[in-house]
Short mmCIF file of C-alpha atoms in Angstrom, two decimals:
data_model
loop_
_atom_site.label_atom_id
_atom_site.label_comp_id
_atom_site.label_asym_id
_atom_site.label_seq_id
_atom_site.Cartn_x
_atom_site.Cartn_y
_atom_site.Cartn_z
CA MET A 1 84.57 131.54 99.32
CA LYS A 2 82.07 128.67 99.12
CA LYS A 3 78.77 129.06 100.88
CA ALA A 4 78.16 126.27 103.36
CA LEU A 5 74.57 125.79 102.32
CA SER A 6 72.38 126.73 99.40
CA ILE A 7 68.58 126.61 99.43
CA LEU A 8 66.69 125.93 96.23
CA VAL A 9 62.94 126.47 96.01
CA LEU A 10 61.30 124.38 93.30
CA VAL A 11 57.53 124.36 92.85
CA GLY A 12 56.93 125.04 96.52
CA THR A 13 59.39 122.38 97.71
CA VAL A 14 62.44 123.39 99.73
CA VAL A 15 65.55 121.35 98.91
CA THR A 16 68.77 121.85 100.87
CA VAL A 17 71.99 121.16 99.04
CA GLY A 18 75.30 120.97 100.92
CA LEU A 19 77.98 122.63 98.78
CA SER A 20 81.00 121.83 100.92
CA GLY A 21 83.07 119.50 98.77
CA ALA A 22 80.63 119.79 95.86
CA THR A 23 83.48 120.32 93.39
CA ASP A 24 85.55 117.37 94.64
CA ARG A 25 86.13 114.50 92.23
CA TRP A 26 85.65 111.27 94.15
CA VAL A 27 87.52 108.04 93.43
CA GLY A 28 87.25 104.72 95.23
CA THR A 29 90.30 103.76 97.28
CA TRP A 30 88.81 100.68 98.99
CA ALA A 31 85.68 98.63 98.41
CA THR A 32 84.23 95.23 99.08
CA ALA A 33 81.48 93.12 97.55
CA VAL A 34 78.60 92.73 99.98
CA VAL A 35 76.47 89.62 100.38
CA ILE A 36 73.41 88.66 102.39
CA ARG A 37 73.56 87.18 105.88
CA PRO A 38 70.07 85.81 106.61
CA GLN A 39 68.71 86.34 110.12
CA GLY A 40 65.55 84.27 110.00
CA PRO A 41 64.95 80.54 109.52
CA ALA A 42 66.84 79.01 106.61
CA ALA A 43 64.94 78.97 103.36
CA PRO A 44 63.80 75.58 102.06
CA PRO A 45 66.14 74.02 99.49
CA ALA A 46 65.55 75.20 95.96
CA GLN A 47 63.91 72.70 93.64
CA ALA A 48 65.56 71.57 90.43
CA ALA A 49 64.56 73.80 87.57
CA PRO A 50 62.65 72.19 84.71
CA THR A 51 64.71 71.21 81.72
CA SER A 52 64.90 74.02 79.20
CA SER A 53 65.79 73.97 75.53
CA THR A 54 69.31 75.14 76.35
CA GLY A 55 69.75 73.23 79.59
CA LEU A 56 70.94 76.44 81.28
CA ALA A 57 68.06 76.43 83.76
CA ASN A 58 69.45 73.21 85.23
CA ALA A 59 72.92 74.71 85.65
CA CYS A 60 71.75 76.37 88.87
CA ALA A 61 69.65 73.49 90.23
CA PRO A 62 71.03 72.31 93.61
CA ALA A 63 69.28 68.96 93.25
CA ALA A 64 71.26 68.25 90.12
CA PHE A 65 74.65 69.52 91.17
CA GLY A 66 74.71 69.66 94.95
CA PRO A 67 75.99 72.55 97.04
CA PRO A 68 79.34 74.06 96.23
CA PRO A 69 82.09 72.45 98.29
CA GLY A 70 82.92 75.07 100.89
CA GLY A 71 81.21 77.71 98.79
CA GLY A 72 83.56 76.89 95.95
CA ARG A 73 86.56 76.84 98.27
CA GLY A 74 87.33 73.15 97.99
CA GLY A 75 86.34 71.95 101.48
CA PRO A 76 83.17 70.79 103.25
CA ALA A 77 80.19 73.10 102.92
CA PRO A 78 79.83 75.23 106.08
CA ALA A 79 76.69 75.16 108.20
CA PRO A 80 74.31 78.10 107.74
CA PRO A 81 75.22 80.96 110.09
CA ALA A 82 73.26 81.36 113.30
CA PRO A 83 71.24 84.57 113.62
CA LEU A 84 73.46 87.45 114.68
CA ASN A 85 72.23 90.34 116.76
CA PHE A 86 73.78 93.77 117.27
CA ARG A 87 72.08 95.78 120.00
CA ASN A 88 73.41 99.15 121.10
CA GLN A 89 76.91 98.24 119.90
CA THR A 90 79.68 99.75 117.80
CA LEU A 91 81.51 98.03 114.96
CA ARG A 92 85.08 98.91 114.01
CA ASP A 93 85.87 97.76 110.47
CA ILE A 94 89.56 97.85 109.51
CA VAL A 95 90.29 98.48 105.82
CA HIS A 96 93.51 98.80 103.79
CA VAL A 97 93.22 101.60 101.23
CA SER A 98 95.06 101.90 97.92
CA LEU A 99 94.99 105.48 96.61
CA GLY A 100 95.81 108.31 99.03
CA GLY A 101 94.06 111.65 99.47
CA ASP A 102 93.35 114.47 101.90
CA ARG A 103 89.54 114.30 101.91
CA VAL A 104 87.53 111.17 102.61
CA ARG A 105 83.96 109.95 102.53
CA VAL A 106 82.49 106.57 103.40
CA VAL A 107 79.64 104.56 101.88
CA LEU A 108 77.55 102.40 104.23
CA SER A 109 75.24 99.73 102.86
CA ASN A 110 71.95 98.11 103.76
CA ALA A 111 71.78 96.45 100.33
CA PHE A 112 70.22 93.21 101.58
CA GLY A 113 68.22 94.59 104.48
CA THR A 114 64.46 94.37 104.29
CA GLN A 115 64.01 96.99 107.03
CA PRO A 116 65.63 100.42 107.51
CA LEU A 117 68.97 100.32 109.35
CA GLU A 118 69.54 102.97 112.02
CA ILE A 119 73.04 104.45 112.23
CA GLY A 120 73.56 106.38 115.48
CA ALA A 121 77.07 107.61 114.66
CA ALA A 122 79.99 106.84 112.39
CA HIS A 123 83.66 107.84 112.51
CA VAL A 124 86.77 107.32 110.39
CA ALA A 125 90.40 107.42 111.54
CA LEU A 126 93.84 106.14 110.68
CA ARG A 127 94.46 102.78 112.34
CA GLU A 128 97.48 102.55 114.65
CA LYS A 129 97.65 98.85 115.49
CA ASP A 130 95.08 96.11 116.01
CA GLY A 131 91.88 97.92 117.07
CA ALA A 132 93.56 101.17 118.13
CA ILE A 133 93.47 104.43 116.14
CA LYS A 134 96.17 107.06 115.70
CA ALA A 135 95.88 110.02 118.03
CA GLY A 136 94.53 113.14 116.38
CA THR A 137 93.10 111.39 113.32
CA ASP A 138 89.56 110.58 114.46
CA ARG A 139 86.89 112.30 112.35
CA PRO A 140 83.15 112.05 113.04
CA LEU A 141 81.18 111.41 109.87
CA MET A 142 78.09 113.44 109.10
CA PHE A 143 75.18 112.55 106.85
CA GLY A 144 73.55 115.63 105.38
CA GLY A 145 74.96 117.55 108.33
CA GLY A 146 73.63 115.17 111.00
CA ALA A 147 75.51 112.60 113.05
CA ALA A 148 72.79 109.97 112.72
CA THR A 149 71.00 108.58 109.69
CA MET A 150 68.64 105.85 108.57
CA ILE A 151 69.56 103.64 105.60
CA ALA A 152 66.48 102.52 103.71
CA ALA A 153 66.03 98.85 102.93
CA GLY A 154 68.14 97.95 99.90
CA ALA A 155 69.93 101.30 99.88
CA VAL A 156 73.30 102.86 100.64
CA VAL A 157 74.20 106.15 102.29
CA VAL A 158 77.19 108.34 101.40
CA SER A 159 78.74 110.36 104.22
CA ASP A 160 79.60 114.03 103.97
CA PRO A 161 83.29 114.62 103.16
CA VAL A 162 85.81 115.06 105.97
CA GLY A 163 89.34 116.38 105.87
CA LEU A 164 91.78 113.58 106.68
CA THR A 165 95.18 112.99 105.13
CA VAL A 166 95.25 109.34 104.09
CA PRO A 167 98.55 108.00 102.73
CA ALA A 168 98.47 105.42 99.95
CA GLY A 169 98.45 101.94 101.49
CA ALA A 170 97.25 103.14 104.90
CA ASP A 171 94.87 101.30 107.21
CA LEU A 172 91.65 103.02 108.24
CA ALA A 173 89.26 102.25 111.07
CA VAL A 174 85.61 102.89 110.21
CA ASP A 175 83.33 102.90 113.26
CA ILE A 176 79.59 102.29 112.94
CA TYR A 177 77.35 102.71 115.99
CA LEU A 178 74.10 100.74 115.85
CA PRO A 179 71.80 102.08 118.59
CA GLY A 180 68.92 99.78 117.79
CA ASP A 181 68.44 96.01 117.85
CA THR A 182 69.13 94.21 114.57
CA GLY A 183 67.47 91.12 116.04
CA ALA A 184 64.14 92.88 116.46
CA SER A 185 63.17 91.81 112.94
CA PRO A 186 64.40 89.05 110.62
CA SER A 187 65.94 91.63 108.27
CA PRO A 188 69.12 90.17 106.74
CA LEU A 189 72.46 91.80 107.42
CA THR A 190 74.66 93.22 104.68
CA VAL A 191 78.14 91.82 105.07
CA HIS A 192 81.33 90.69 103.40
CA GLN A 193 82.25 87.20 104.61
CA GLY A 194 85.84 86.06 104.96
CA ALA A 195 87.47 89.49 105.08
CA ASN A 196 90.86 88.01 106.04
CA GLN A 197 91.01 90.94 108.44
CA THR A 198 90.33 91.15 112.16
CA ASN A 199 87.51 93.60 112.88
CA TYR A 200 86.01 94.59 116.20
CA ILE A 201 82.60 94.54 117.91
CA SER A 202 82.29 96.62 121.07
CA ALA A 203 80.53 96.01 124.31
CA GLU A 204 77.25 97.91 124.61
CA GLY A 205 77.24 101.62 123.90
CA ASN A 206 78.46 104.22 121.46
CA HIS A 207 82.23 103.75 121.26
CA ALA A 208 82.73 105.43 117.89
CA GLY A 209 86.00 107.33 117.81
CA GLU A 210 87.40 105.84 121.02
CA PRO A 211 91.19 105.30 120.96
CA GLU A 212 90.72 101.53 121.19
CA PHE A 213 88.05 98.95 121.82
CA THR A 214 88.07 97.04 125.10
CA GLY A 215 85.76 94.36 126.38
CA GLY A 216 84.34 93.45 122.98
CA THR A 217 84.79 90.64 120.48
CA THR A 218 86.38 90.23 117.06
CA THR A 219 85.04 89.11 113.70
CA ASN A 220 86.48 88.17 110.32
CA GLN A 221 83.70 89.98 108.47
CA TRP A 222 82.99 93.55 107.36
CA TYR A 223 79.48 94.70 108.28
CA PHE A 224 77.48 97.44 106.53
CA LEU A 225 80.53 98.90 104.80
CA ALA A 226 80.71 99.10 101.00
CA ARG A 227 83.36 101.64 100.03
CA VAL A 228 85.82 104.35 101.04
CA GLU A 229 86.45 107.24 98.62
CA VAL A 230 89.07 109.98 98.43
CA ALA A 231 89.04 113.32 96.61
CA ALA A 232 91.47 112.97 93.72
CA GLY A 233 92.78 114.78 90.67
CA ASP A 234 91.46 114.46 87.14
CA ASN A 235 94.15 111.92 86.22
CA ALA A 236 93.22 109.55 89.06
CA GLY A 237 90.85 106.64 88.76
CA SER A 238 90.20 103.12 89.97
CA ILE A 239 90.55 99.51 88.87
CA VAL A 240 87.90 97.01 89.95
CA ALA A 241 89.16 93.48 90.59
CA PHE A 242 86.00 91.46 89.91
CA GLY A 243 86.06 87.81 90.83
CA ASP A 244 85.62 84.97 93.29
CA SER A 245 87.67 83.64 96.22
CA ILE A 246 90.96 83.86 94.32
CA THR A 247 90.41 87.60 94.04
CA ASP A 248 89.01 87.78 97.58
CA GLY A 249 92.34 86.38 98.81
CA THR A 250 91.22 83.10 100.34
CA ARG A 251 94.16 81.25 101.96
CA SER A 252 96.37 84.34 102.07
CA THR A 253 97.75 85.22 105.50
CA PRO A 254 95.13 87.12 107.53
CA ASN A 255 95.84 90.73 108.50
CA THR A 256 98.71 91.10 106.01
CA ASN A 257 96.89 92.37 102.88
CA ASN A 258 98.52 89.85 100.57
CA ARG A 259 95.65 89.36 98.13
CA TRP A 260 96.67 89.88 94.50
CA PRO A 261 94.69 93.17 94.27
CA ASP A 262 96.64 94.45 97.30
CA GLU A 263 99.93 93.64 95.61
CA LEU A 264 98.73 95.27 92.38
CA ALA A 265 97.94 98.43 94.38
CA ARG A 266 101.47 98.44 95.80
CA ARG A 267 102.95 98.09 92.32
CA LEU A 268 100.83 100.96 90.99
CA ALA A 269 101.83 103.20 93.89
CA ALA A 270 105.52 102.42 93.36
CA ALA A 271 105.13 103.28 89.66
CA LYS A 272 103.29 106.51 90.58
CA ILE A 273 100.21 105.49 88.60
CA PRO A 274 97.27 107.22 90.36
CA LEU A 275 94.79 104.37 90.42
CA GLY A 276 92.93 102.87 93.34
CA VAL A 277 92.27 99.12 93.38
CA LEU A 278 88.83 97.97 94.53
CA ASN A 279 88.52 94.30 95.50
CA GLU A 280 85.08 93.06 94.47
CA GLY A 281 85.77 89.37 94.96
CA ILE A 282 83.30 87.02 96.66
CA ALA A 283 84.42 83.56 97.78
CA GLY A 284 82.36 80.94 95.99
CA ASN A 285 80.88 83.39 93.50
CA ARG A 286 79.69 82.20 90.09
CA VAL A 287 79.04 84.00 86.81
CA LEU A 288 75.71 82.40 85.92
CA CYS A 289 74.16 81.38 89.24
CA ASP A 290 73.43 82.86 92.64
CA GLY A 291 74.87 81.13 95.67
CA ALA A 292 77.81 82.70 97.46
CA GLY A 293 76.60 86.18 96.63
CA VAL A 294 74.43 86.98 93.66
CA SER A 295 75.83 85.97 90.29
CA ALA A 296 78.50 88.02 88.54
CA LEU A 297 75.98 88.94 85.86
CA ALA A 298 73.52 90.22 88.48
CA ARG A 299 76.01 92.16 90.63
CA PHE A 300 78.08 93.77 87.87
CA ASP A 301 76.23 97.10 88.05
CA ARG A 302 76.51 97.49 91.84
CA ASP A 303 80.06 96.18 92.19
CA VAL A 304 81.64 97.66 89.04
CA LEU A 305 79.68 100.20 87.04
CA VAL A 306 78.69 102.51 89.90
CA GLN A 307 82.17 102.73 91.41
CA PRO A 308 83.32 106.37 91.34
CA GLY A 309 86.24 107.01 89.02
CA VAL A 310 86.33 103.46 87.63
CA LYS A 311 88.43 103.26 84.47
CA TYR A 312 89.33 99.57 84.31
CA VAL A 313 87.96 96.22 85.42
CA ILE A 314 89.80 92.89 85.63
CA VAL A 315 87.51 89.85 85.41
CA LEU A 316 88.61 86.56 87.00
CA GLU A 317 85.44 84.47 87.21
CA SER A 318 84.08 81.08 86.08
CA ILE A 319 86.09 78.45 87.96
CA ASN A 320 83.21 77.89 90.41
CA ASP A 321 80.66 77.53 87.59
CA ILE A 322 82.97 74.92 86.09
CA GLY A 323 83.84 73.11 89.30
CA ILE A 324 80.36 73.01 90.79
CA GLY A 325 79.07 71.68 87.47
CA ARG A 326 81.38 68.64 87.91
CA SER A 327 81.18 66.44 84.82
CA ASN A 328 77.77 67.73 83.71
CA ALA A 329 77.32 69.24 80.26
CA VAL A 330 75.92 72.51 81.66
CA PRO A 331 77.12 75.07 82.05
CA SER A 332 79.17 74.61 78.92
CA ALA A 333 82.24 76.63 78.01
CA GLY A 334 80.03 78.34 75.41
CA ASP A 335 77.57 79.38 78.13
CA LEU A 336 80.38 80.94 80.16
CA ILE A 337 81.93 82.67 77.15
CA ALA A 338 78.55 84.18 76.29
CA ALA A 339 78.31 85.50 79.87
CA HIS A 340 81.78 87.04 79.64
CA LYS A 341 80.73 88.79 76.43
CA GLN A 342 77.78 90.28 78.31
CA LEU A 343 80.12 91.74 80.95
CA ILE A 344 82.31 93.17 78.21
CA GLU A 345 79.38 94.85 76.48
CA ARG A 346 78.16 96.39 79.72
CA ALA A 347 81.61 97.75 80.61
CA HIS A 348 82.12 99.21 77.14
CA ALA A 349 78.71 100.91 77.30
CA LYS A 350 80.07 102.91 80.25
CA GLY A 351 83.43 103.63 78.64
CA ILE A 352 85.31 101.26 80.92
CA ARG A 353 88.23 99.18 79.66
CA ILE A 354 87.81 95.54 80.64
CA TYR A 355 90.59 92.97 80.86
CA GLY A 356 90.14 89.19 80.95
CA ALA A 357 92.21 87.13 83.37
CA THR A 358 92.79 83.48 82.56
CA LEU A 359 91.43 80.89 84.99
CA THR A 360 94.10 79.30 87.18
CA PRO A 361 94.61 75.51 87.44
CA PHE A 362 92.53 73.44 89.85
CA GLU A 363 93.45 69.76 89.45
CA GLY A 364 93.33 68.19 92.90
CA ALA A 365 90.61 70.55 94.17
CA ALA A 366 87.51 68.90 95.63
CA TYR A 367 85.40 69.68 92.57
CA PHE A 368 87.92 68.95 89.81
CA SER A 369 86.91 66.83 86.82
CA GLN A 370 88.47 66.21 83.42
CA GLU A 371 85.33 67.65 81.83
CA GLY A 372 85.80 70.78 83.94
CA GLU A 373 89.43 71.06 82.90
CA ALA A 374 88.37 70.98 79.24
CA LYS A 375 85.94 73.82 79.91
CA ARG A 376 88.66 75.82 81.69
CA GLN A 377 90.97 75.44 78.71
CA ALA A 378 88.19 76.52 76.33
CA VAL A 379 87.35 79.62 78.39
CA ASN A 380 91.03 80.51 78.63
CA ALA A 381 91.44 80.14 74.88
CA PHE A 382 88.59 82.62 74.39
CA ILE A 383 90.17 85.09 76.84
CA ARG A 384 93.59 84.81 75.18
CA THR A 385 92.60 84.79 71.52
CA GLY A 386 88.97 85.92 71.25
CA LYS A 387 89.89 89.61 71.04
CA ALA A 388 86.70 90.50 72.90
CA TYR A 389 88.48 91.76 76.00
CA ASP A 390 90.54 94.95 75.78
CA GLY A 391 93.55 93.07 77.09
CA VAL A 392 94.63 89.78 78.65
CA ILE A 393 96.20 89.05 82.04
CA ASP A 394 97.55 85.49 82.00
CA PHE A 395 97.27 84.35 85.60
CA ASP A 396 97.19 80.73 84.43
CA ALA A 397 100.65 81.02 82.89
CA ALA A 398 101.98 82.75 86.00
CA VAL A 399 101.12 80.00 88.48
CA ARG A 400 100.72 76.70 86.60
CA ASP A 401 103.17 73.83 86.97
CA PRO A 402 105.16 73.60 83.68
CA GLN A 403 105.34 69.82 84.09
CA ALA A 404 101.62 69.45 84.86
CA PRO A 405 99.76 72.50 83.48
CA SER A 406 96.43 71.52 85.04
CA LYS A 407 98.00 71.97 88.50
CA ILE A 408 99.26 74.93 90.52
CA GLN A 409 102.98 75.04 91.20
CA MET A 410 103.60 73.54 94.63
CA LYS A 411 105.42 76.66 95.86
CA PHE A 412 102.18 78.61 95.31
CA ASN A 413 99.77 75.94 96.60
CA PRO A 414 98.39 76.40 100.15
CA GLY A 415 97.22 72.78 100.12
CA ASP A 416 93.74 72.91 98.60
CA ASN A 417 94.95 72.86 94.96
CA LEU A 418 92.68 75.77 94.12
CA HIS A 419 93.77 78.98 95.83
CA MET A 420 97.18 80.60 96.23
CA ASN A 421 99.40 81.26 99.20
CA ASP A 422 100.94 84.70 99.62
CA ALA A 423 103.71 83.93 97.13
CA GLY A 424 101.16 82.75 94.58
CA TYR A 425 99.08 85.90 94.88
CA GLN A 426 102.25 87.98 94.52
CA ALA A 427 103.15 86.03 91.37
CA MET A 428 99.69 86.77 89.96
CA ALA A 429 100.06 90.49 90.58
CA ALA A 430 103.57 90.47 89.12
CA ALA A 431 102.14 89.01 85.89
CA ILE A 432 100.02 92.12 85.29
CA ASP A 433 101.50 94.49 82.72
CA LEU A 434 101.16 97.98 84.20
CA ASN A 435 101.14 99.42 80.68
CA LEU A 436 97.54 98.24 80.51
CA PHE A 437 96.70 101.12 82.86
CA LYS A 438 98.55 103.87 81.04
CA LYS A 439 96.14 104.05 78.10
#
């Protein structure tokens, strides 16, 4: 029988180590890429970087290139968000898991906070419908044995494990009670924008674990939630889908989980391949430059390498670097290829297999240019034939118009000539050879 608690005495210091669940092997079943939501006055516009010998410094200069249209989403750039304040309120984040299990733990994040974040309580349960949870499934989450915790600025906190049978493809409700006042300081919030999922904000008070929320509001964002993990066998693992809005599922039908990583997870479950799929897409994200989230190069460690049980990563990034660059010479296709090689080296250093996904067509999108199309073709040629990636997933071939290869097929086009509709995302997932994940 396991002891519930072991006490180690090291050089006069008492360290308590919880052993319950210490032998579990944890694998990610759901995750999201967090970004910053500023709370204070907007920062002044960045100045154009001085010209460098390579020209790369200017690739990220707003004065030279202008803001990304709609954060790389092909429409008008949105206004900066107004400050948002949670005060003595409970959040209910709804998430759609991939891999099932009978023990769960949750990772909360204050990655972009500049002040500690107080968590008064947290719960996890199976979601019934909308904001309601299934009877008998609510589990309070503990943190080192306590119901409350404080997340340091820039840090995450991992909950203690709880017993909860989670079927593959289930919906979970993760409740987070914030007893303090996030508006008391200008500390930014840690969030995932554009979740394509209705989430819930309570009226005042601790409502964690209540059967349903009443009298509150809804939001299309996930707050302070980074990952859900399940205890899994030695043969289980996870795939990280690393990308931009096309991975994030922009323009798919909200509340239906029709992003291409969702469909991949369904295919894996049907084939009885024990792999979770973690969606680390950020709408508007770029490989070389910060903007909508930190750059792919800067966030690769946090969003890929530290994921528990990660065995594979699929990279679908660069279309925003290309599009936002318009007809400018920088970033060049060579710059982007060099960045992809950096991601490959970093994955291989951790023993992770990394697959390159070809960039999908974008003629007709707000930031399309013929120069950009030439760069897309060059990057795709590297992915297909460069033999640097461990394998190739040809999303371009799956969705392009055979009569006009620089365009998306109309049956997959939601109208912005950049993203996919539900059928397009399903076609992308169907193009993935599942044998890539049997190695």
